[in-house]
XYZ file of C-alpha atoms in Angstrom:
90
model
C 90.027 17.774 425.283
C 90.741 16.231 421.914
C 94.502 15.837 422.330
C 96.281 13.227 424.400
C 97.752 14.338 427.757
C 101.304 13.492 426.673
C 101.074 16.402 424.217
C 99.916 18.938 426.804
C 102.210 21.791 427.794
C 102.632 21.951 431.552
C 103.593 25.282 433.065
C 104.754 25.384 436.663
C 105.297 28.707 438.368
C 108.715 28.428 440.012
C 111.107 30.533 442.060
C 108.442 32.459 443.954
C 106.670 33.582 440.760
C 103.164 34.541 441.830
C 101.677 35.749 438.559
C 101.881 35.481 434.792
C 100.047 36.866 431.767
C 97.981 34.642 429.478
C 96.707 35.641 426.025
C 94.790 33.364 423.652
C 93.424 34.271 420.200
C 90.691 31.598 420.264
C 87.880 30.855 422.729
C 89.184 28.830 425.665
C 88.100 27.109 428.858
C 89.697 26.601 432.246
C 88.940 23.454 434.234
C 90.257 21.927 437.425
C 93.078 19.407 437.138
C 91.178 17.222 439.628
C 88.238 15.555 437.832
C 86.349 15.422 441.160
C 86.216 19.236 441.264
C 83.299 20.406 439.095
C 83.119 23.506 436.987
C 84.268 24.833 433.640
C 84.942 28.494 432.968
C 84.555 29.572 429.360
C 86.356 32.641 428.044
C 84.896 33.257 424.588
C 84.757 37.009 425.168
C 88.435 37.456 426.126
C 90.114 36.823 422.757
C 93.613 38.283 422.405
C 93.225 40.116 425.715
C 96.038 39.733 428.258
C 94.680 38.040 431.387
C 96.514 37.894 434.673
C 96.883 34.507 436.361
C 97.870 34.839 440.004
C 98.659 32.559 442.921
C 97.892 33.933 446.366
C 97.385 32.064 449.647
C 97.245 28.778 447.725
C 94.493 29.963 445.375
C 94.860 30.428 441.622
C 92.889 33.257 440.062
C 92.322 33.763 436.338
C 91.262 37.298 435.417
C 90.295 37.858 439.050
C 88.136 34.721 439.290
C 89.375 32.215 441.901
C 89.654 28.524 441.039
C 88.729 25.810 443.523
C 91.796 23.654 442.831
C 95.534 24.293 443.118
C 96.064 23.088 439.526
C 94.160 24.105 436.404
C 93.954 22.966 432.786
C 93.632 25.655 430.127
C 91.943 24.379 426.969
C 92.496 26.749 424.024
C 90.389 26.297 420.907
C 91.797 25.733 417.412
C 94.584 26.331 416.442
C 95.440 25.427 420.090
C 98.007 28.185 420.607
C 98.345 30.254 423.756
C 100.746 32.965 424.811
C 102.233 32.911 428.294
C 104.364 35.874 429.362
C 105.040 36.773 425.723
C 105.931 33.233 424.544
C 103.676 31.188 422.246
C 102.995 27.504 422.991
C 101.073 24.931 421.000
């Protein structure tokens, strides 16, 4: 990622929230927060499409695809804006 971690936006699902909706207008990737967990998922075909992110039994799923870590990093492409539950973040 070409931006320093102190400028990242961290989103924590609180108060028993088990799902949210993500929408990004640029190609993006999802990687594990733990650098020891391999794998990058690229979403270049899901531009401006609402995707459901869910947490169930300790597993995060993005658009129905389970992640292998309990934390994920979403890397949007330029202009680095994503929409989470109707709110834009940069």
